[in-house]
Amino acid sequence: MIYPISFYPEPEGGYTVMIKDLPGCMSVGETLSEAMENIQEARELWIETAYECGDEIPLPATEVEYSGNLSLQIPKSLHRSLAEKAEREGVSIERYILTLLTKAG
């Protein structure tokens, strides 16, 4: 089974890695490669221990699907400002906001 893995860079160097679907399954590594090797070993040991203890082994979480639609309320003054800037650029307000979000992302 393939479980999603999360990598977190540490301020002093190296990486902490974890598999959120397997509570407590985490490891560290000085490099991404080492961290990946270590978390695979931790996953195997986690599953082996759970099996031997008769504990339930959770299935990997499925990926969340996003619709691409977002609804939010903003202050009227910000709405006006965005609409005016979009008009000056010759694009819709939606396109203008998407451009801003893409640059910020």
Tab-separated table of C-alpha atoms in Angstrom:
chain	number	residue	atom	x	y	z
A	1	MET	CA	0.000	0.000	0.000
A	2	ILE	CA	1.176	3.511	-0.747
A	3	TYR	CA	0.661	6.056	2.034
A	4	PRO	CA	1.035	9.813	1.549
A	5	ILE	CA	4.208	11.101	3.217
A	6	SER	CA	4.705	14.603	4.605
A	7	PHE	CA	8.183	16.164	4.723
A	8	TYR	CA	9.006	19.043	7.070
A	9	PRO	CA	12.379	20.803	6.760
A	10	GLU	CA	13.962	21.489	10.143
A	11	PRO	CA	15.454	24.946	10.838
A	12	GLU	CA	18.784	23.440	11.942
A	13	GLY	CA	18.920	21.160	8.892
A	14	GLY	CA	17.540	17.803	7.930
A	15	TYR	CA	13.938	16.698	7.602
A	16	THR	CA	11.203	15.236	9.747
A	17	VAL	CA	8.886	12.914	7.838
A	18	MET	CA	5.603	11.340	8.837
A	19	ILE	CA	2.774	9.226	7.564
A	20	LYS	CA	-0.364	10.817	8.997
A	21	ASP	CA	-2.511	7.762	8.220
A	22	LEU	CA	-0.344	5.690	10.594
A	23	PRO	CA	-0.469	7.481	13.981
A	24	GLY	CA	3.003	7.955	15.421
A	25	CYS	CA	4.769	6.778	12.265
A	26	MET	CA	7.536	9.303	11.798
A	27	SER	CA	11.258	9.535	11.230
A	28	VAL	CA	14.040	11.977	10.388
A	29	GLY	CA	16.893	12.252	7.923
A	30	GLU	CA	19.741	14.621	7.114
A	31	THR	CA	18.771	14.613	3.412
A	32	LEU	CA	15.483	14.024	1.597
A	33	SER	CA	16.834	10.720	0.337
A	34	GLU	CA	17.799	9.568	3.815
A	35	ALA	CA	14.473	10.751	5.226
A	36	MET	CA	12.617	8.803	2.523
A	37	GLU	CA	14.556	5.624	3.301
A	38	ASN	CA	13.961	6.049	7.020
A	39	ILE	CA	10.211	6.629	6.713
A	40	GLN	CA	9.844	3.544	4.507
A	41	GLU	CA	11.538	1.471	7.206
A	42	ALA	CA	9.364	3.103	9.884
A	43	ARG	CA	6.238	2.313	7.812
A	44	GLU	CA	7.222	-1.336	7.499
A	45	LEU	CA	7.914	-1.622	11.233
A	46	TRP	CA	4.674	0.198	12.102
A	47	ILE	CA	2.583	-2.159	9.970
A	48	GLU	CA	4.473	-5.247	11.185
A	49	THR	CA	3.965	-4.255	14.835
A	50	ALA	CA	0.275	-3.469	14.316
A	51	TYR	CA	-0.231	-6.831	12.592
A	52	GLU	CA	1.543	-8.751	15.361
A	53	CYS	CA	-0.529	-6.965	18.035
A	54	GLY	CA	-3.776	-7.561	16.165
A	55	ASP	CA	-4.331	-3.826	15.713
A	56	GLU	CA	-6.224	-2.411	12.770
A	57	ILE	CA	-4.026	-1.227	9.910
A	58	PRO	CA	-5.668	1.798	8.304
A	59	LEU	CA	-5.900	2.069	4.543
A	60	PRO	CA	-4.161	5.028	2.915
A	61	ALA	CA	-6.329	8.128	2.788
A	62	THR	CA	-7.613	9.030	-0.613
A	63	GLU	CA	-6.634	12.349	-2.054
A	64	VAL	CA	-9.031	15.214	-1.449
A	65	GLU	CA	-10.535	16.490	-4.657
A	66	TYR	CA	-11.079	20.198	-5.068
A	67	SER	CA	-13.738	21.662	-7.328
A	68	GLY	CA	-11.809	24.795	-8.211
A	69	ASN	CA	-14.714	26.931	-6.971
A	70	LEU	CA	-14.279	29.255	-4.032
A	71	SER	CA	-16.826	31.598	-2.553
A	72	LEU	CA	-15.794	34.298	-0.138
A	73	GLN	CA	-16.991	37.661	1.079
A	74	ILE	CA	-14.683	40.658	1.028
A	75	PRO	CA	-15.148	44.271	2.108
A	76	LYS	CA	-16.980	46.430	-0.432
A	77	SER	CA	-14.005	48.780	-0.687
A	78	LEU	CA	-11.678	45.912	-1.603
A	79	HIS	CA	-14.209	44.586	-4.123
A	80	ARG	CA	-14.398	48.029	-5.732
A	81	SER	CA	-10.621	48.381	-5.813
A	82	LEU	CA	-10.156	44.946	-7.419
A	83	ALA	CA	-12.903	45.614	-9.963
A	84	GLU	CA	-11.330	48.944	-10.941
A	85	LYS	CA	-7.878	47.425	-11.320
A	86	ALA	CA	-9.273	44.546	-13.382
A	87	GLU	CA	-11.053	47.013	-15.656
A	88	ARG	CA	-7.816	48.984	-16.160
A	89	GLU	CA	-6.087	45.696	-17.089
A	90	GLY	CA	-8.913	44.804	-19.465
A	91	VAL	CA	-9.740	41.506	-17.752
A	92	SER	CA	-12.575	40.171	-15.642
A	93	ILE	CA	-12.326	40.561	-11.893
A	94	GLU	CA	-12.123	36.778	-11.589
A	95	ARG	CA	-9.152	36.637	-13.975
A	96	TYR	CA	-7.487	39.540	-12.164
A	97	ILE	CA	-7.867	37.870	-8.738
A	98	LEU	CA	-6.625	34.552	-10.145
A	99	THR	CA	-3.521	36.319	-11.450
A	100	LEU	CA	-2.890	37.894	-8.035
A	101	LEU	CA	-3.341	34.571	-6.249
A	102	THR	CA	-1.052	32.778	-8.688
A	103	LYS	CA	1.700	35.330	-8.112
A	104	ALA	CA	1.259	35.098	-4.325
A	105	GLY	CA	1.113	31.276	-4.307
